[in-house]
Amino acid sequence: YRSKRAYLSSKVIIGKGSGVDILSTEKEMSPIAFEILQMIDSAESSSVIPEVSIFSLWSDMNDPGKDIMVPFVEKTQGKIKVAGLAFFNGGKYSGLSISDKEAPILMLLLDKLRNRNDIELQIKDKDARVNPLSLRVTKVKRRVKAEVNDISKEITYSMKLSISVNISSNPHHSNKPVDIKKLNKQLSSQLTQQAELITKTLQESNSDVLSIGRNIESDYPEIWKRVDWKKEYKNVKIKP
């Protein structure tokens, strides 16, 4: 249901907990709607969440080859923050989500890079100590491919990303030269592992936010006509 007074460009979010708790936060400051809008705009600009409006939501919900994700917010210590992304299965919230730390990686998988994309990783040194590493992604190039095995009819969806990054924080090695080759290998391994966990969550929620269905519909129209995508999607072999 949409009120005739609602603006199609209005933002859409999900609040964790009671809506009253979210909307009653920080009343003494500027109007809460303005505070939330500023927070959402900032998260969009930093590629933590996608731009989601009533119009885009309605359009994507009616696309059988794609599911939607919506930013969710929560109240922590009296303040509202973007907590991550909530996944939908058709028109219903699946109950599953990813955190705001994982969300930027999903945005890269979707080739959605706005002004910046900041990622935090834990890198092991030669003594097996875990050190924090902060990266800022400045460029991303994505290649995707959907394939259907002629015999088994198994669907494979492969993604390959090439990204350019700046190291914004490497506190334990600030005065040491960086071994680029080794760092590239570590980053590739960690990002692939995190991408695998994210795509596993997507399939557990039966939420095709990667638009794999659209690829199958475009590249294999005869198979798309026969397949029950809601049942088949969970069987897709996703290779990030």
CSV table of C-alpha atoms in Angstrom, one decimal:
chain,number,residue,atom,x,y,z
A,1,TYR,CA,0.0,0.0,0.0
A,2,ARG,CA,1.3,3.5,-0.8
A,3,SER,CA,-0.4,6.7,0.3
A,4,LYS,CA,-1.2,9.0,-2.6
A,5,ARG,CA,0.7,11.7,-0.7
A,6,ALA,CA,3.9,9.7,-0.6
A,7,TYR,CA,6.8,10.9,-2.8
A,8,LEU,CA,8.2,8.2,-5.1
A,9,SER,CA,11.7,9.5,-4.4
A,10,SER,CA,11.3,9.0,-0.6
A,11,LYS,CA,13.9,6.8,1.0
A,12,VAL,CA,13.1,3.4,2.4
A,13,ILE,CA,14.7,1.8,5.4
A,14,ILE,CA,13.9,-1.0,7.9
A,15,GLY,CA,14.3,-0.2,11.6
A,16,LYS,CA,15.5,-2.9,14.0
A,17,GLY,CA,13.2,-3.0,17.0
A,18,SER,CA,10.2,-0.7,17.5
A,19,GLY,CA,9.6,2.1,15.1
A,20,VAL,CA,8.7,4.3,18.1
A,21,ASP,CA,12.2,3.8,19.5
A,22,ILE,CA,13.7,4.9,16.2
A,23,LEU,CA,11.5,7.9,15.7
A,24,SER,CA,11.7,9.2,19.3
A,25,THR,CA,15.5,9.4,19.3
A,26,GLU,CA,17.3,12.7,19.8
A,27,LYS,CA,14.1,14.8,19.9
A,28,GLU,CA,16.1,17.8,21.3
A,29,MET,CA,18.1,18.0,18.1
A,30,SER,CA,17.0,18.7,14.6
A,31,PRO,CA,13.9,16.8,13.3
A,32,ILE,CA,14.5,13.1,13.4
A,33,ALA,CA,13.5,12.6,9.8
A,34,PHE,CA,16.3,15.0,8.8
A,35,GLU,CA,18.8,13.2,11.0
A,36,ILE,CA,18.0,9.9,9.4
A,37,LEU,CA,18.1,11.4,5.9
A,38,GLN,CA,21.5,12.8,6.5
A,39,MET,CA,22.7,9.5,7.8
A,40,ILE,CA,21.3,7.6,4.8
A,41,ASP,CA,22.8,10.1,2.3
A,42,SER,CA,26.2,9.7,3.9
A,43,ALA,CA,26.0,5.9,3.8
A,44,GLU,CA,25.0,6.0,0.1
A,45,SER,CA,27.9,8.3,-0.7
A,46,SER,CA,30.4,6.0,1.0
A,47,SER,CA,29.0,2.9,-0.8
A,48,VAL,CA,27.8,1.2,2.3
A,49,ILE,CA,24.2,1.0,1.1
A,50,PRO,CA,22.5,1.4,-2.3
A,51,GLU,CA,20.0,4.2,-3.1
A,52,VAL,CA,16.6,2.8,-2.3
A,53,SER,CA,13.4,4.8,-3.0
A,54,ILE,CA,9.8,3.9,-3.2
A,55,PHE,CA,10.0,4.0,-7.0
A,56,SER,CA,13.1,1.7,-7.2
A,57,LEU,CA,11.7,-0.6,-4.6
A,58,TRP,CA,8.4,-1.0,-6.5
A,59,SER,CA,10.1,-1.5,-9.8
A,60,ASP,CA,12.5,-4.2,-8.5
A,61,MET,CA,9.9,-6.0,-6.5
A,62,ASN,CA,8.0,-6.7,-9.7
A,63,ASP,CA,11.1,-8.1,-11.5
A,64,PRO,CA,11.1,-11.9,-11.3
A,65,GLY,CA,14.8,-12.0,-12.0
A,66,LYS,CA,15.9,-9.8,-9.1
A,67,ASP,CA,15.3,-9.3,-5.4
A,68,ILE,CA,15.7,-6.3,-3.3
A,69,MET,CA,17.7,-5.2,-0.3
A,70,VAL,CA,16.9,-2.4,2.0
A,71,PRO,CA,19.1,-0.5,4.5
A,72,PHE,CA,18.3,-1.2,8.1
A,73,VAL,CA,19.0,1.0,11.0
A,74,GLU,CA,19.2,0.5,14.7
A,75,LYS,CA,19.3,2.5,17.9
A,76,THR,CA,22.6,2.1,19.8
A,77,GLN,CA,23.4,4.0,23.0
A,78,GLY,CA,20.7,6.5,22.2
A,79,LYS,CA,21.8,7.2,18.6
A,80,ILE,CA,20.6,5.8,15.3
A,81,LYS,CA,23.1,4.2,12.9
A,82,VAL,CA,23.1,2.3,9.7
A,83,ALA,CA,23.5,-1.3,10.8
A,84,GLY,CA,23.6,-3.1,7.4
A,85,LEU,CA,21.4,-4.4,4.6
A,86,ALA,CA,18.3,-6.5,4.9
A,87,PHE,CA,17.5,-9.0,2.2
A,88,PHE,CA,14.0,-9.6,0.7
A,89,ASN,CA,12.6,-12.8,-0.8
A,90,GLY,CA,10.1,-11.5,-3.3
A,91,GLY,CA,8.0,-8.9,-1.4
A,92,LYS,CA,8.8,-10.3,2.1
A,93,TYR,CA,11.7,-9.6,4.4
A,94,SER,CA,13.7,-12.8,4.7
A,95,GLY,CA,14.8,-12.2,8.2
A,96,LEU,CA,18.5,-12.3,7.2
A,97,SER,CA,20.9,-9.4,6.7
A,98,ILE,CA,24.6,-8.5,6.6
A,99,SER,CA,26.4,-5.9,8.8
A,100,ASP,CA,27.6,-2.5,7.8
A,101,LYS,CA,31.1,-3.9,7.7
A,102,GLU,CA,30.1,-6.5,5.1
A,103,ALA,CA,27.9,-4.2,3.1
A,104,PRO,CA,30.7,-2.4,1.2
A,105,ILE,CA,31.9,-5.7,-0.2
A,106,LEU,CA,28.5,-6.6,-1.5
A,107,MET,CA,28.3,-3.1,-3.1
A,108,LEU,CA,31.5,-3.9,-4.9
A,109,LEU,CA,30.1,-7.3,-6.1
A,110,LEU,CA,27.2,-5.2,-7.5
A,111,ASP,CA,29.6,-2.7,-9.2
A,112,LYS,CA,28.1,0.1,-7.1
A,113,LEU,CA,30.9,2.5,-6.3
A,114,ARG,CA,29.9,6.0,-5.4
A,115,ASN,CA,32.4,8.6,-4.1
A,116,ARG,CA,34.3,6.0,-2.0
A,117,ASN,CA,34.2,2.6,-0.6
A,118,ASP,CA,36.0,1.9,2.7
A,119,ILE,CA,36.8,-1.6,3.8
A,120,GLU,CA,38.3,-2.9,7.0
A,121,LEU,CA,40.3,-6.2,7.0
A,122,GLN,CA,42.3,-8.2,9.4
A,123,ILE,CA,45.7,-9.2,7.9
A,124,LYS,CA,48.1,-11.7,9.5
A,125,ASP,CA,51.8,-10.9,9.5
A,126,LYS,CA,54.8,-13.3,9.4
A,127,ASP,CA,54.4,-14.0,13.1
A,128,ALA,CA,50.7,-14.9,12.6
A,129,ARG,CA,49.6,-11.8,14.5
A,130,VAL,CA,46.4,-10.3,13.2
A,131,ASN,CA,46.7,-6.6,12.3
A,132,PRO,CA,43.9,-4.2,11.2
A,133,LEU,CA,44.1,-2.8,7.7
A,134,SER,CA,41.8,0.0,6.3
A,135,LEU,CA,41.4,0.4,2.6
A,136,ARG,CA,39.7,2.9,0.4
A,137,VAL,CA,38.5,1.5,-3.0
A,138,THR,CA,38.9,4.1,-5.7
A,139,LYS,CA,38.1,2.0,-8.8
A,140,VAL,CA,36.3,-1.2,-9.5
A,141,LYS,CA,36.0,-3.3,-12.7
A,142,ARG,CA,33.6,-6.2,-12.7
A,143,ARG,CA,33.0,-9.1,-15.0
A,144,VAL,CA,30.2,-11.6,-14.5
A,145,LYS,CA,29.2,-14.7,-16.4
A,146,ALA,CA,26.2,-17.1,-16.0
A,147,GLU,CA,26.7,-20.6,-17.4
A,148,VAL,CA,24.4,-23.6,-17.7
A,149,ASN,CA,25.8,-27.1,-17.9
A,150,ASP,CA,24.4,-28.8,-21.0
A,151,ILE,CA,24.1,-32.2,-19.2
A,152,SER,CA,23.4,-31.5,-15.6
A,153,LYS,CA,21.7,-28.2,-16.2
A,154,GLU,CA,23.6,-26.8,-13.2
A,155,ILE,CA,23.8,-23.1,-13.2
A,156,THR,CA,27.1,-21.4,-12.3
A,157,TYR,CA,27.4,-17.7,-11.8
A,158,SER,CA,31.0,-16.3,-11.7
A,159,MET,CA,32.2,-12.9,-10.7
A,160,LYS,CA,35.6,-11.4,-11.1
A,161,LEU,CA,36.6,-8.1,-9.6
A,162,SER,CA,39.6,-5.9,-10.3
A,163,ILE,CA,39.9,-3.1,-7.8
A,164,SER,CA,42.3,-0.2,-7.1
A,165,VAL,CA,42.8,0.7,-3.5
A,166,ASN,CA,44.6,3.2,-1.3
A,167,ILE,CA,45.8,2.0,2.1
A,168,SER,CA,44.2,4.5,4.5
A,169,SER,CA,45.4,2.9,7.7
A,170,ASN,CA,48.1,0.3,8.4
A,171,PRO,CA,49.2,1.2,12.0
A,172,HIS,CA,51.5,-1.8,12.6
A,173,HIS,CA,53.6,-1.1,9.4
A,174,SER,CA,53.4,2.6,9.1
A,175,ASN,CA,57.2,3.0,8.8
A,176,LYS,CA,57.9,-0.1,6.8
A,177,PRO,CA,57.8,-0.6,3.0
A,178,VAL,CA,54.7,-2.5,1.8
A,179,ASP,CA,55.2,-5.8,0.0
A,180,ILE,CA,52.7,-5.2,-2.8
A,181,LYS,CA,52.7,-8.7,-4.2
A,182,LYS,CA,52.1,-10.3,-0.8
A,183,LEU,CA,49.5,-7.7,0.1
A,184,ASN,CA,47.6,-8.3,-3.1
A,185,LYS,CA,47.5,-12.0,-2.4
A,186,GLN,CA,46.3,-11.5,1.1
A,187,LEU,CA,43.6,-9.0,0.1
A,188,SER,CA,42.4,-11.2,-2.7
A,189,SER,CA,42.1,-14.1,-0.3
A,190,GLN,CA,40.3,-12.2,2.4
A,191,LEU,CA,37.9,-10.4,0.1
A,192,THR,CA,37.0,-13.7,-1.7
A,193,GLN,CA,36.3,-15.4,1.7
A,194,GLN,CA,34.1,-12.5,2.8
A,195,ALA,CA,32.3,-12.5,-0.6
A,196,GLU,CA,31.6,-16.2,-0.3
A,197,LEU,CA,30.1,-15.7,3.2
A,198,ILE,CA,27.9,-12.9,1.8
A,199,THR,CA,26.7,-14.9,-1.2
A,200,LYS,CA,25.9,-17.8,1.2
A,201,THR,CA,23.7,-15.5,3.2
A,202,LEU,CA,22.0,-14.3,0.0
A,203,GLN,CA,21.1,-17.9,-0.9
A,204,GLU,CA,20.0,-18.8,2.6
A,205,SER,CA,17.6,-15.9,2.4
A,206,ASN,CA,16.6,-16.9,-1.1
A,207,SER,CA,17.3,-13.3,-2.2
A,208,ASP,CA,18.7,-12.8,-5.7
A,209,VAL,CA,20.0,-9.2,-5.2
A,210,LEU,CA,22.8,-10.1,-7.6
A,211,SER,CA,20.3,-10.3,-10.4
A,212,ILE,CA,21.5,-13.7,-11.5
A,213,GLY,CA,17.9,-14.4,-12.7
A,214,ARG,CA,18.2,-11.5,-15.1
A,215,ASN,CA,21.4,-13.0,-16.6
A,216,ILE,CA,19.7,-16.4,-17.1
A,217,GLU,CA,16.7,-14.7,-18.7
A,218,SER,CA,18.9,-12.8,-21.1
A,219,ASP,CA,21.4,-15.5,-21.9
A,220,TYR,CA,19.3,-18.7,-21.6
A,221,PRO,CA,15.7,-17.6,-22.4
A,222,GLU,CA,14.4,-21.1,-23.1
A,223,ILE,CA,15.7,-22.4,-19.7
A,224,TRP,CA,14.3,-19.3,-18.0
A,225,LYS,CA,10.9,-20.1,-19.3
A,226,ARG,CA,10.9,-23.6,-17.8
A,227,VAL,CA,12.7,-23.0,-14.5
A,228,ASP,CA,11.0,-22.2,-11.2
A,229,TRP,CA,13.5,-19.5,-10.2
A,230,LYS,CA,12.6,-19.3,-6.6
A,231,LYS,CA,13.3,-23.0,-6.2
A,232,GLU,CA,16.3,-23.1,-8.5
A,233,TYR,CA,18.1,-20.0,-7.2
A,234,LYS,CA,19.3,-21.8,-4.0
A,235,ASN,CA,21.0,-24.4,-6.1
A,236,VAL,CA,23.1,-21.9,-8.2
A,237,LYS,CA,26.8,-22.3,-7.8
A,238,ILE,CA,28.0,-18.8,-7.1
A,239,LYS,CA,31.8,-18.2,-7.5
A,240,PRO,CA,33.0,-14.8,-6.4
